[in-house]
Amino acid sequence: MPLPASSVPLQESGPAATRYSRSFFLAMMTSALYFLSLQALLPVLPLYALEIGVDEAAWGLAVSAVSVAAVTLRLLGGSLADRIGRKGVMVAGALVSILAAAIMWLTASFAGLLVGRALQGVSIGLFTTAYKALVMDLAPPTRRGQAIGLGNLTFGFSLITAPPLGEWVQHTYGYGMTFLLSIGIMVLVLVAINLVSFSGHRPTTHSILSGTRHVLPLRTTQIGIWGMLSNAVLFSSIFSFLPLLAAARGVSGVGLAFSAYALTELLGQPLGGWLGDRLRRRLVVAAALLVGGLGIFCFLVSGGRFLIYVGAALVGLGSSVMRVNLDTIVLSGAPLDLRGTATGLEYASFDTWIGTLGWLLGIVTVRSGYTTIYTIMALVPPLWAVLMWFLIPPDLDAAIATTSVEAGAPADR
């Protein structure tokens, strides 16, 4: 399947490479520190909100502010990453995060909390979108899927250690020291970003609107946008509604379900990338959706914790394997100077699907109960597996390889 001329990526220069550069691992370290800084505040911020007199409803509004800002800034962040460079946008994201933590800490008010959380969403939209483009820039051409999988590990690794660290600091030294911890780690992010000596990026001349018009019609971008709907279903099945389903069925102690999800997420990222580099990606994506759908089915029929744990593990595995291959398809099919724009569109759609599903499924839950929404969610992955099988051409990887003469990044000096 030859790609349309508009989708042919720019040619990269430099000697071909199959190994990872030092800058690739420095970029991973930067991302891990970034998430460590944000996630250290995860168990602390809700308690801090109550401490300064914010009720649960107002806290929910502050949580929503993160998603709204992130969706908005992903598109802008992706375009800026293409125009001024990945590192510059990542620096901007880190600086905004520092400002957010400082505002929440120093104002100790609902207004400050709302502004700070919105700024955290801005930071996420800028940093994470540019980071994904940077990982693809630095990836060896024959290991793109594997490289994306490795790059995506930073969220899961940080999630294992950051919340207990932040909680311990808060219990021992107070809220102020926890905010200082987050700020201090983010300062290390700024240092680490500047150690990445090669990005492989060639600035685009496209405006935001022009770049979006260029990559949005591409088959690879559309695969990512529609594929993210099924990923949003998998995500919502555990993060949005699972605790409520368990409580409605009288099942307690389901916190370990999130640990099971995190562990298989860490396994699925590199495994999914490795499989996608060696097999047809539509086969890997379809199989991953079936695994994730089986996990939601476990939630549906569960009467105790065991099936909930098994379901969470399967959802984590299916979601991560599918996502790493969608990322690879979207980034590989985009022109080299518009990779940031393409990934911004992909993940803006993911955030939008999550918000829409949360609203619609919440309405259905009120009227029909949790069994109904989990039946609906369990049916989506197998149906989407069929859709993605036909949406992803069998010769997609070969088409990308033949239309993009790309080489690896030169070794760091």
mmCIF file of C-alpha atoms in Angstrom:
data_model
loop_
_atom_site.group_PDB
_atom_site.id
_atom_site.type_symbol
_atom_site.label_atom_id
_atom_site.label_comp_id
_atom_site.label_asym_id
_atom_site.label_seq_id
_atom_site.Cartn_x
_atom_site.Cartn_y
_atom_site.Cartn_z
ATOM 1 C CA MET A 1 0.000 0.000 0.000
ATOM 2 C CA PRO A 2 1.935 3.076 -1.131
ATOM 3 C CA LEU A 3 1.483 6.079 1.117
ATOM 4 C CA PRO A 4 0.128 9.311 -0.336
ATOM 5 C CA ALA A 5 2.778 11.805 -1.262
ATOM 6 C CA SER A 6 1.693 14.166 1.507
ATOM 7 C CA SER A 7 2.546 11.560 4.105
ATOM 8 C CA VAL A 8 6.102 10.843 2.996
ATOM 9 C CA PRO A 9 8.372 11.775 5.893
ATOM 10 C CA LEU A 10 11.388 13.945 5.350
ATOM 11 C CA GLN A 11 14.623 12.053 4.979
ATOM 12 C CA GLU A 12 16.866 11.954 7.974
ATOM 13 C CA SER A 13 20.599 12.304 7.589
ATOM 14 C CA GLY A 14 23.427 10.507 9.314
ATOM 15 C CA PRO A 15 24.846 6.994 9.317
ATOM 16 C CA ALA A 16 22.430 4.109 9.786
ATOM 17 C CA ALA A 17 22.302 2.872 13.349
ATOM 18 C CA THR A 18 20.719 0.007 15.180
ATOM 19 C CA ARG A 19 21.834 0.854 18.693
ATOM 20 C CA TYR A 20 20.435 3.273 21.230
ATOM 21 C CA SER A 21 22.367 6.454 21.858
ATOM 22 C CA ARG A 22 23.234 7.963 25.216
ATOM 23 C CA SER A 23 20.748 10.748 24.497
ATOM 24 C CA PHE A 24 17.932 8.210 24.210
ATOM 25 C CA PHE A 25 18.497 6.996 27.755
ATOM 26 C CA LEU A 26 19.002 10.539 29.017
ATOM 27 C CA ALA A 27 15.617 11.401 27.529
ATOM 28 C CA MET A 28 14.094 8.439 29.376
ATOM 29 C CA MET A 29 15.691 9.591 32.622
ATOM 30 C CA THR A 30 14.272 13.064 32.054
ATOM 31 C CA SER A 31 10.767 11.666 31.626
ATOM 32 C CA ALA A 32 11.090 9.409 34.671
ATOM 33 C CA LEU A 33 12.100 12.393 36.820
ATOM 34 C CA TYR A 34 9.242 14.441 35.393
ATOM 35 C CA PHE A 35 6.644 11.845 36.366
ATOM 36 C CA LEU A 36 8.358 11.293 39.732
ATOM 37 C CA SER A 37 7.854 14.986 40.471
ATOM 38 C CA LEU A 38 4.163 14.999 39.500
ATOM 39 C CA GLN A 39 3.257 11.636 40.986
ATOM 40 C CA ALA A 40 4.830 12.459 44.346
ATOM 41 C CA LEU A 41 1.886 14.833 44.778
ATOM 42 C CA LEU A 42 -0.788 12.284 43.793
ATOM 43 C CA PRO A 43 -1.658 10.995 47.302
ATOM 44 C CA VAL A 44 -1.026 14.391 48.897
ATOM 45 C CA LEU A 45 -3.081 16.878 46.875
ATOM 46 C CA PRO A 46 -6.557 15.535 47.803
ATOM 47 C CA LEU A 47 -5.642 15.717 51.500
ATOM 48 C CA TYR A 48 -4.087 19.137 51.008
ATOM 49 C CA ALA A 49 -7.328 20.309 49.399
ATOM 50 C CA LEU A 50 -9.317 19.281 52.484
ATOM 51 C CA GLU A 51 -6.675 20.830 54.730
ATOM 52 C CA ILE A 52 -7.142 24.272 53.137
ATOM 53 C CA GLY A 53 -10.943 24.038 53.276
ATOM 54 C CA VAL A 54 -11.779 22.737 49.784
ATOM 55 C CA ASP A 55 -14.666 20.246 49.676
ATOM 56 C CA GLU A 56 -14.934 17.148 47.513
ATOM 57 C CA ALA A 57 -17.011 18.826 44.803
ATOM 58 C CA ALA A 58 -14.494 21.635 44.404
ATOM 59 C CA TRP A 59 -11.660 19.110 44.360
ATOM 60 C CA GLY A 60 -13.421 17.280 41.521
ATOM 61 C CA LEU A 61 -13.485 20.538 39.573
ATOM 62 C CA ALA A 62 -9.748 20.942 40.142
ATOM 63 C CA VAL A 63 -9.184 17.398 38.844
ATOM 64 C CA SER A 64 -11.189 18.179 35.701
ATOM 65 C CA ALA A 65 -9.067 21.280 35.123
ATOM 66 C CA VAL A 66 -6.049 19.029 34.522
ATOM 67 C CA SER A 67 -7.756 17.083 31.723
ATOM 68 C CA VAL A 68 -9.220 20.146 30.027
ATOM 69 C CA ALA A 69 -5.875 21.959 30.007
ATOM 70 C CA ALA A 70 -3.988 18.837 28.861
ATOM 71 C CA VAL A 71 -6.317 18.271 25.885
ATOM 72 C CA THR A 72 -5.976 21.892 24.815
ATOM 73 C CA LEU A 73 -2.208 22.039 25.163
ATOM 74 C CA ARG A 74 -1.431 18.719 23.462
ATOM 75 C CA LEU A 75 -2.224 20.211 20.060
ATOM 76 C CA LEU A 76 -0.280 23.389 20.775
ATOM 77 C CA GLY A 77 2.560 21.478 22.425
ATOM 78 C CA GLY A 78 2.897 19.111 19.479
ATOM 79 C CA SER A 79 3.028 21.955 16.988
ATOM 80 C CA LEU A 80 5.524 23.910 19.074
ATOM 81 C CA ALA A 81 7.696 20.807 19.399
ATOM 82 C CA ASP A 82 7.815 20.674 15.604
ATOM 83 C CA ARG A 83 8.568 24.383 15.216
ATOM 84 C CA ILE A 84 11.035 25.185 18.024
ATOM 85 C CA GLY A 85 12.290 21.730 18.955
ATOM 86 C CA ARG A 86 11.370 18.955 21.372
ATOM 87 C CA LYS A 87 13.740 20.016 24.133
ATOM 88 C CA GLY A 88 12.481 23.593 24.247
ATOM 89 C CA VAL A 89 8.874 22.481 24.739
ATOM 90 C CA MET A 90 9.912 19.970 27.412
ATOM 91 C CA VAL A 91 11.758 22.764 29.250
ATOM 92 C CA ALA A 92 8.627 24.919 29.050
ATOM 93 C CA GLY A 93 6.539 22.070 30.448
ATOM 94 C CA ALA A 94 8.920 21.584 33.375
ATOM 95 C CA LEU A 95 8.948 25.310 34.168
ATOM 96 C CA VAL A 96 5.135 25.443 34.132
ATOM 97 C CA SER A 97 5.048 22.475 36.540
ATOM 98 C CA ILE A 98 7.357 24.305 38.948
ATOM 99 C CA LEU A 99 5.089 27.338 38.773
ATOM 100 C CA ALA A 100 2.030 25.150 39.414
ATOM 101 C CA ALA A 101 3.502 23.578 42.552
ATOM 102 C CA ALA A 102 4.611 26.968 43.865
ATOM 103 C CA ILE A 103 1.155 28.518 43.350
ATOM 104 C CA MET A 104 -0.675 25.647 45.076
ATOM 105 C CA TRP A 105 1.736 25.734 48.010
ATOM 106 C CA LEU A 106 2.053 29.487 48.552
ATOM 107 C CA THR A 107 -1.581 30.502 48.014
ATOM 108 C CA ALA A 108 -3.186 27.711 50.096
ATOM 109 C CA SER A 109 -6.609 28.505 48.592
ATOM 110 C CA PHE A 110 -9.136 26.985 46.219
ATOM 111 C CA ALA A 111 -8.296 29.558 43.551
ATOM 112 C CA GLY A 112 -4.617 28.678 43.833
ATOM 113 C CA LEU A 113 -5.406 24.956 43.737
ATOM 114 C CA LEU A 114 -7.582 25.353 40.640
ATOM 115 C CA VAL A 115 -4.972 27.464 38.834
ATOM 116 C CA GLY A 116 -2.182 25.114 39.897
ATOM 117 C CA ARG A 117 -3.990 22.018 38.696
ATOM 118 C CA ALA A 118 -4.816 23.685 35.372
ATOM 119 C CA LEU A 119 -1.137 24.577 34.996
ATOM 120 C CA GLN A 120 -0.229 20.960 35.703
ATOM 121 C CA GLY A 121 -2.463 20.025 32.770
ATOM 122 C CA VAL A 122 -0.644 22.609 30.634
ATOM 123 C CA SER A 123 2.661 21.095 31.724
ATOM 124 C CA ILE A 124 1.545 17.561 30.853
ATOM 125 C CA GLY A 125 0.256 18.662 27.452
ATOM 126 C CA LEU A 126 3.570 20.316 26.622
ATOM 127 C CA PHE A 127 6.106 17.911 28.126
ATOM 128 C CA THR A 128 4.648 14.500 27.341
ATOM 129 C CA THR A 129 3.718 15.333 23.738
ATOM 130 C CA ALA A 130 7.194 16.651 22.953
ATOM 131 C CA TYR A 131 8.779 13.686 24.762
ATOM 132 C CA LYS A 132 7.039 11.120 22.545
ATOM 133 C CA ALA A 133 8.279 12.909 19.432
ATOM 134 C CA LEU A 134 11.788 13.054 20.916
ATOM 135 C CA VAL A 135 11.795 9.308 21.601
ATOM 136 C CA MET A 136 10.886 8.609 17.979
ATOM 137 C CA ASP A 137 13.579 11.021 16.776
ATOM 138 C CA LEU A 138 16.200 9.170 18.812
ATOM 139 C CA ALA A 139 14.954 5.644 18.054
ATOM 140 C CA PRO A 140 17.053 3.337 15.859
ATOM 141 C CA PRO A 141 15.027 2.919 12.628
ATOM 142 C CA THR A 142 14.707 -0.853 12.970
ATOM 143 C CA ARG A 143 13.654 -0.662 16.628
ATOM 144 C CA ARG A 144 11.005 2.026 16.621
ATOM 145 C CA GLY A 145 8.294 -0.022 18.301
ATOM 146 C CA GLN A 146 10.719 -1.264 20.921
ATOM 147 C CA ALA A 147 12.009 2.268 21.477
ATOM 148 C CA ILE A 148 8.494 3.665 21.995
ATOM 149 C CA GLY A 149 7.828 0.815 24.437
ATOM 150 C CA LEU A 150 10.966 1.614 26.404
ATOM 151 C CA GLY A 151 10.179 5.319 26.363
ATOM 152 C CA ASN A 152 6.685 4.679 27.728
ATOM 153 C CA LEU A 153 8.058 2.737 30.711
ATOM 154 C CA THR A 154 8.953 5.913 32.577
ATOM 155 C CA PHE A 155 5.372 6.557 33.720
ATOM 156 C CA GLY A 156 4.974 3.081 35.244
ATOM 157 C CA PHE A 157 8.376 3.005 36.930
ATOM 158 C CA SER A 158 7.758 6.372 38.561
ATOM 159 C CA LEU A 159 4.257 5.349 39.631
ATOM 160 C CA ILE A 160 5.717 2.511 41.690
ATOM 161 C CA THR A 161 7.919 4.773 43.820
ATOM 162 C CA ALA A 162 6.603 8.352 43.658
ATOM 163 C CA PRO A 163 3.283 8.131 45.588
ATOM 164 C CA PRO A 164 4.757 6.373 48.646
ATOM 165 C CA LEU A 165 7.708 8.791 48.582
ATOM 166 C CA GLY A 166 5.426 11.824 48.506
ATOM 167 C CA GLU A 167 3.207 10.358 51.218
ATOM 168 C CA TRP A 168 6.199 9.660 53.463
ATOM 169 C CA VAL A 169 7.578 13.178 53.057
ATOM 170 C CA GLN A 170 4.169 14.675 53.831
ATOM 171 C CA HIS A 171 3.704 12.579 56.977
ATOM 172 C CA THR A 172 7.238 13.286 58.160
ATOM 173 C CA TYR A 173 7.836 16.908 57.184
ATOM 174 C CA GLY A 174 4.477 18.346 56.107
ATOM 175 C CA TYR A 175 2.833 19.588 52.937
ATOM 176 C CA GLY A 176 5.331 22.355 52.280
ATOM 177 C CA MET A 177 8.259 19.952 52.074
ATOM 178 C CA THR A 178 6.314 17.733 49.663
ATOM 179 C CA PHE A 179 5.811 20.668 47.301
ATOM 180 C CA LEU A 180 9.517 21.505 47.648
ATOM 181 C CA LEU A 181 10.358 17.875 46.828
ATOM 182 C CA SER A 182 8.276 18.084 43.650
ATOM 183 C CA ILE A 183 9.904 21.376 42.666
ATOM 184 C CA GLY A 184 13.395 20.071 43.416
ATOM 185 C CA ILE A 185 12.918 16.986 41.255
ATOM 186 C CA MET A 186 11.600 19.166 38.433
ATOM 187 C CA VAL A 187 14.775 21.270 38.625
ATOM 188 C CA LEU A 188 16.689 18.035 37.985
ATOM 189 C CA VAL A 189 14.457 17.540 34.944
ATOM 190 C CA LEU A 190 15.682 20.867 33.551
ATOM 191 C CA VAL A 191 19.287 19.773 34.052
ATOM 192 C CA ALA A 192 18.716 16.368 32.448
ATOM 193 C CA ILE A 193 16.982 17.847 29.388
ATOM 194 C CA ASN A 194 20.026 19.927 28.573
ATOM 195 C CA LEU A 195 22.230 16.817 28.656
ATOM 196 C CA VAL A 196 20.367 15.397 25.647
ATOM 197 C CA SER A 197 22.860 16.425 22.985
ATOM 198 C CA PHE A 198 21.080 15.192 19.853
ATOM 199 C CA SER A 199 17.390 15.214 19.040
ATOM 200 C CA GLY A 200 17.355 14.378 15.329
ATOM 201 C CA HIS A 201 14.737 17.078 14.852
ATOM 202 C CA ARG A 202 14.436 19.337 11.841
ATOM 203 C CA PRO A 203 12.228 22.403 12.567
ATOM 204 C CA THR A 204 9.091 22.642 10.482
ATOM 205 C CA THR A 205 7.904 25.681 8.574
ATOM 206 C CA HIS A 206 4.238 24.690 9.033
ATOM 207 C CA SER A 207 1.934 26.762 11.201
ATOM 208 C CA ILE A 208 -0.262 24.993 13.749
ATOM 209 C CA LEU A 209 -3.213 24.993 11.352
ATOM 210 C CA SER A 210 -1.122 24.002 8.352
ATOM 211 C CA GLY A 211 0.593 21.172 10.225
ATOM 212 C CA THR A 212 -2.721 19.860 11.512
ATOM 213 C CA ARG A 213 -4.221 19.939 8.017
ATOM 214 C CA HIS A 214 -1.183 18.044 6.745
ATOM 215 C CA VAL A 215 -1.165 15.139 9.225
ATOM 216 C CA LEU A 216 -4.840 14.817 10.206
ATOM 217 C CA PRO A 217 -5.942 13.169 6.905
ATOM 218 C CA LEU A 218 -3.072 10.644 6.960
ATOM 219 C CA ARG A 219 -4.152 7.016 7.302
ATOM 220 C CA THR A 220 -1.641 6.530 10.111
ATOM 221 C CA THR A 221 -2.998 9.481 12.101
ATOM 222 C CA GLN A 222 -6.571 8.268 11.680
ATOM 223 C CA ILE A 223 -5.532 4.830 12.926
ATOM 224 C CA GLY A 224 -4.201 6.452 16.096
ATOM 225 C CA ILE A 225 -7.267 8.651 16.648
ATOM 226 C CA TRP A 226 -9.803 5.845 16.247
ATOM 227 C CA GLY A 227 -7.632 3.297 18.001
ATOM 228 C CA MET A 228 -7.460 5.541 21.047
ATOM 229 C CA LEU A 229 -11.220 5.177 21.529
ATOM 230 C CA SER A 230 -10.791 1.512 22.404
ATOM 231 C CA ASN A 231 -7.811 2.362 24.588
ATOM 232 C CA ALA A 232 -9.970 4.915 26.409
ATOM 233 C CA VAL A 233 -12.535 2.170 27.079
ATOM 234 C CA LEU A 234 -9.828 -0.043 28.592
ATOM 235 C CA PHE A 235 -8.523 2.870 30.669
ATOM 236 C CA SER A 236 -12.001 3.864 31.913
ATOM 237 C CA SER A 237 -12.880 0.280 32.852
ATOM 238 C CA ILE A 238 -10.281 0.340 35.617
ATOM 239 C CA PHE A 239 -9.500 3.954 36.514
ATOM 240 C CA SER A 240 -12.963 5.506 36.244
ATOM 241 C CA PHE A 241 -15.411 2.820 37.354
ATOM 242 C CA LEU A 242 -13.664 -0.235 38.863
ATOM 243 C CA PRO A 243 -13.639 0.968 42.503
ATOM 244 C CA LEU A 244 -17.328 1.820 42.171
ATOM 245 C CA LEU A 245 -18.154 -1.580 40.626
ATOM 246 C CA ALA A 246 -16.297 -3.357 43.437
ATOM 247 C CA ALA A 247 -18.066 -1.311 46.123
ATOM 248 C CA ALA A 248 -21.466 -1.989 44.532
ATOM 249 C CA ARG A 249 -20.739 -5.734 44.697
ATOM 250 C CA GLY A 250 -19.452 -5.585 48.249
ATOM 251 C CA VAL A 251 -15.841 -6.342 47.280
ATOM 252 C CA SER A 252 -13.204 -4.522 49.301
ATOM 253 C CA GLY A 253 -9.425 -4.291 49.066
ATOM 254 C CA VAL A 254 -9.162 -3.833 45.295
ATOM 255 C CA GLY A 255 -6.212 -1.449 45.527
ATOM 256 C CA LEU A 256 -3.893 -4.231 44.387
ATOM 257 C CA ALA A 257 -5.760 -4.252 41.085
ATOM 258 C CA PHE A 258 -3.945 -1.033 40.188
ATOM 259 C CA SER A 259 -0.618 -2.663 41.103
ATOM 260 C CA ALA A 260 -1.468 -5.585 38.815
ATOM 261 C CA TYR A 261 -2.290 -3.125 36.056
ATOM 262 C CA ALA A 262 1.000 -1.249 36.567
ATOM 263 C CA LEU A 263 3.093 -4.442 36.486
ATOM 264 C CA THR A 264 1.604 -5.738 33.234
ATOM 265 C CA GLU A 265 1.804 -2.217 31.807
ATOM 266 C CA LEU A 266 5.564 -2.313 32.406
ATOM 267 C CA LEU A 267 5.755 -5.713 30.715
ATOM 268 C CA GLY A 268 3.470 -4.825 27.830
ATOM 269 C CA GLN A 269 5.266 -1.697 26.639
ATOM 270 C CA PRO A 270 8.578 -3.290 25.554
ATOM 271 C CA LEU A 271 6.901 -6.603 24.678
ATOM 272 C CA GLY A 272 4.336 -4.908 22.468
ATOM 273 C CA GLY A 273 6.972 -2.828 20.724
ATOM 274 C CA TRP A 274 9.165 -5.877 20.151
ATOM 275 C CA LEU A 275 6.261 -7.888 18.733
ATOM 276 C CA GLY A 276 5.168 -5.000 16.515
ATOM 277 C CA ASP A 277 8.661 -4.720 15.036
ATOM 278 C CA ARG A 278 8.605 -8.408 14.081
ATOM 279 C CA LEU A 279 4.955 -9.155 13.250
ATOM 280 C CA ARG A 280 2.252 -7.311 11.361
ATOM 281 C CA ARG A 281 1.113 -4.491 13.600
ATOM 282 C CA ARG A 282 -2.562 -5.031 12.833
ATOM 283 C CA LEU A 283 -2.230 -8.587 14.180
ATOM 284 C CA VAL A 284 -0.567 -7.351 17.375
ATOM 285 C CA VAL A 285 -3.132 -4.560 17.868
ATOM 286 C CA ALA A 286 -6.100 -6.894 17.296
ATOM 287 C CA ALA A 287 -4.694 -9.518 19.679
ATOM 288 C CA ALA A 288 -4.031 -6.854 22.324
ATOM 289 C CA LEU A 289 -7.641 -5.654 22.103
ATOM 290 C CA LEU A 290 -8.927 -9.188 22.595
ATOM 291 C CA VAL A 291 -6.736 -9.563 25.700
ATOM 292 C CA GLY A 292 -7.976 -6.249 27.073
ATOM 293 C CA GLY A 293 -11.588 -7.174 26.325
ATOM 294 C CA LEU A 294 -11.121 -10.434 28.221
ATOM 295 C CA GLY A 295 -9.921 -8.370 31.176
ATOM 296 C CA ILE A 296 -13.108 -6.251 31.145
ATOM 297 C CA PHE A 297 -15.150 -9.469 30.923
ATOM 298 C CA CYS A 298 -13.415 -10.607 34.126
ATOM 299 C CA PHE A 299 -14.630 -7.416 35.793
ATOM 300 C CA LEU A 300 -18.143 -8.062 34.492
ATOM 301 C CA VAL A 301 -18.437 -11.587 35.947
ATOM 302 C CA SER A 302 -16.327 -11.004 39.057
ATOM 303 C CA GLY A 303 -17.739 -11.756 42.456
ATOM 304 C CA GLY A 304 -14.512 -11.343 44.370
ATOM 305 C CA ARG A 305 -11.035 -9.882 44.280
ATOM 306 C CA PHE A 306 -9.279 -12.654 42.339
ATOM 307 C CA LEU A 307 -11.067 -12.063 39.037
ATOM 308 C CA ILE A 308 -10.726 -8.313 39.517
ATOM 309 C CA TYR A 309 -6.947 -8.706 39.883
ATOM 310 C CA VAL A 310 -6.794 -10.979 36.833
ATOM 311 C CA GLY A 311 -8.915 -8.543 34.844
ATOM 312 C CA ALA A 312 -6.719 -5.592 35.805
ATOM 313 C CA ALA A 313 -3.600 -7.486 34.726
ATOM 314 C CA LEU A 314 -5.160 -8.367 31.363
ATOM 315 C CA VAL A 315 -6.406 -4.809 30.790
ATOM 316 C CA GLY A 316 -2.934 -3.438 31.575
ATOM 317 C CA LEU A 317 -1.285 -5.892 29.194
ATOM 318 C CA GLY A 318 -3.739 -5.370 26.348
ATOM 319 C CA SER A 319 -3.800 -1.593 26.710
ATOM 320 C CA SER A 320 -0.023 -1.187 26.772
ATOM 321 C CA VAL A 321 0.648 -3.541 23.849
ATOM 322 C CA MET A 322 -1.955 -1.782 21.741
ATOM 323 C CA ARG A 323 -0.861 1.753 22.698
ATOM 324 C CA VAL A 324 2.816 1.286 21.922
ATOM 325 C CA ASN A 325 1.921 0.040 18.440
ATOM 326 C CA LEU A 326 -0.522 2.871 17.815
ATOM 327 C CA ASP A 327 2.202 5.332 18.848
ATOM 328 C CA THR A 328 4.646 3.695 16.458
ATOM 329 C CA ILE A 329 2.167 3.763 13.559
ATOM 330 C CA VAL A 330 1.280 7.425 14.106
ATOM 331 C CA LEU A 331 4.855 8.647 14.546
ATOM 332 C CA SER A 332 6.331 6.523 11.759
ATOM 333 C CA GLY A 333 3.728 7.652 9.258
ATOM 334 C CA ALA A 334 4.069 11.370 10.015
ATOM 335 C CA PRO A 335 6.610 13.585 8.253
ATOM 336 C CA LEU A 336 9.740 13.955 10.350
ATOM 337 C CA ASP A 337 9.093 17.633 11.014
ATOM 338 C CA LEU A 338 5.457 17.047 12.067
ATOM 339 C CA ARG A 339 5.785 14.155 14.495
ATOM 340 C CA GLY A 340 4.889 16.386 17.433
ATOM 341 C CA THR A 341 1.704 17.524 15.718
ATOM 342 C CA ALA A 342 0.719 13.938 14.920
ATOM 343 C CA THR A 343 1.206 12.668 18.461
ATOM 344 C CA GLY A 344 -0.601 15.729 19.797
ATOM 345 C CA LEU A 345 -3.650 14.799 17.718
ATOM 346 C CA GLU A 346 -3.445 11.166 18.824
ATOM 347 C CA TYR A 347 -3.370 11.918 22.538
ATOM 348 C CA ALA A 348 -5.789 14.830 22.389
ATOM 349 C CA SER A 349 -8.247 12.286 20.994
ATOM 350 C CA PHE A 350 -7.404 9.905 23.869
ATOM 351 C CA ASP A 351 -8.150 12.562 26.496
ATOM 352 C CA THR A 352 -11.323 13.579 24.655
ATOM 353 C CA TRP A 353 -12.561 9.984 24.434
ATOM 354 C CA ILE A 354 -11.922 9.482 28.166
ATOM 355 C CA GLY A 355 -13.885 12.592 29.084
ATOM 356 C CA THR A 356 -16.760 11.711 26.756
ATOM 357 C CA LEU A 357 -16.928 8.102 27.929
ATOM 358 C CA GLY A 358 -16.862 9.146 31.566
ATOM 359 C CA TRP A 359 -19.846 11.409 31.005
ATOM 360 C CA LEU A 360 -21.898 9.014 28.850
ATOM 361 C CA LEU A 361 -21.188 5.882 30.881
ATOM 362 C CA GLY A 362 -21.939 7.790 34.073
ATOM 363 C CA ILE A 363 -25.404 8.625 32.739
ATOM 364 C CA VAL A 364 -25.995 4.990 31.741
ATOM 365 C CA THR A 365 -24.830 3.828 35.171
ATOM 366 C CA VAL A 366 -27.346 6.007 36.982
ATOM 367 C CA ARG A 367 -30.154 4.588 34.843
ATOM 368 C CA SER A 368 -29.123 0.967 34.372
ATOM 369 C CA GLY A 369 -26.315 0.077 36.794
ATOM 370 C CA TYR A 370 -22.721 -1.107 36.575
ATOM 371 C CA THR A 371 -23.482 -4.430 34.921
ATOM 372 C CA THR A 372 -24.835 -2.585 31.899
ATOM 373 C CA ILE A 373 -21.827 -0.323 31.393
ATOM 374 C CA TYR A 374 -19.356 -3.172 31.882
ATOM 375 C CA THR A 375 -21.281 -5.236 29.337
ATOM 376 C CA ILE A 376 -20.974 -2.339 26.903
ATOM 377 C CA MET A 377 -17.274 -1.878 27.642
ATOM 378 C CA ALA A 378 -16.582 -5.616 27.313
ATOM 379 C CA LEU A 379 -18.106 -5.622 23.815
ATOM 380 C CA VAL A 380 -16.105 -2.679 22.486
ATOM 381 C CA PRO A 381 -12.568 -4.232 22.379
ATOM 382 C CA PRO A 382 -13.478 -7.311 20.250
ATOM 383 C CA LEU A 383 -15.560 -5.144 17.915
ATOM 384 C CA TRP A 384 -12.689 -2.673 17.670
ATOM 385 C CA ALA A 385 -10.247 -5.515 17.025
ATOM 386 C CA VAL A 386 -12.186 -6.254 13.842
ATOM 387 C CA LEU A 387 -12.314 -2.568 12.926
ATOM 388 C CA MET A 388 -8.579 -2.076 13.455
ATOM 389 C CA TRP A 389 -7.834 -5.241 11.460
ATOM 390 C CA PHE A 390 -9.413 -3.626 8.418
ATOM 391 C CA LEU A 391 -8.280 -0.062 9.207
ATOM 392 C CA ILE A 392 -4.583 -1.020 9.478
ATOM 393 C CA PRO A 393 -3.357 -2.189 6.039
ATOM 394 C CA PRO A 394 -1.365 -5.454 6.105
ATOM 395 C CA ASP A 395 1.543 -3.815 4.267
ATOM 396 C CA LEU A 396 1.565 -0.612 6.337
ATOM 397 C CA ASP A 397 5.022 -1.125 7.835
ATOM 398 C CA ALA A 398 6.559 -1.966 4.466
ATOM 399 C CA ALA A 399 4.934 1.096 2.929
ATOM 400 C CA ILE A 400 6.347 3.366 5.603
ATOM 401 C CA ALA A 401 9.792 1.783 5.290
ATOM 402 C CA THR A 402 9.932 2.206 1.521
ATOM 403 C CA THR A 403 8.713 5.814 1.504
ATOM 404 C CA SER A 404 10.925 6.981 4.356
ATOM 405 C CA VAL A 405 14.685 6.711 3.898
ATOM 406 C CA GLU A 406 15.588 7.255 7.521
ATOM 407 C CA ALA A 407 18.799 6.681 9.394
ATOM 408 C CA GLY A 408 19.663 6.542 13.025
ATOM 409 C CA ALA A 409 20.995 9.316 15.167
ATOM 410 C CA PRO A 410 24.756 9.726 15.233
ATOM 411 C CA ALA A 411 26.414 8.449 18.334
ATOM 412 C CA ASP A 412 26.869 10.940 21.161
ATOM 413 C CA ARG A 413 30.298 12.312 21.571
#
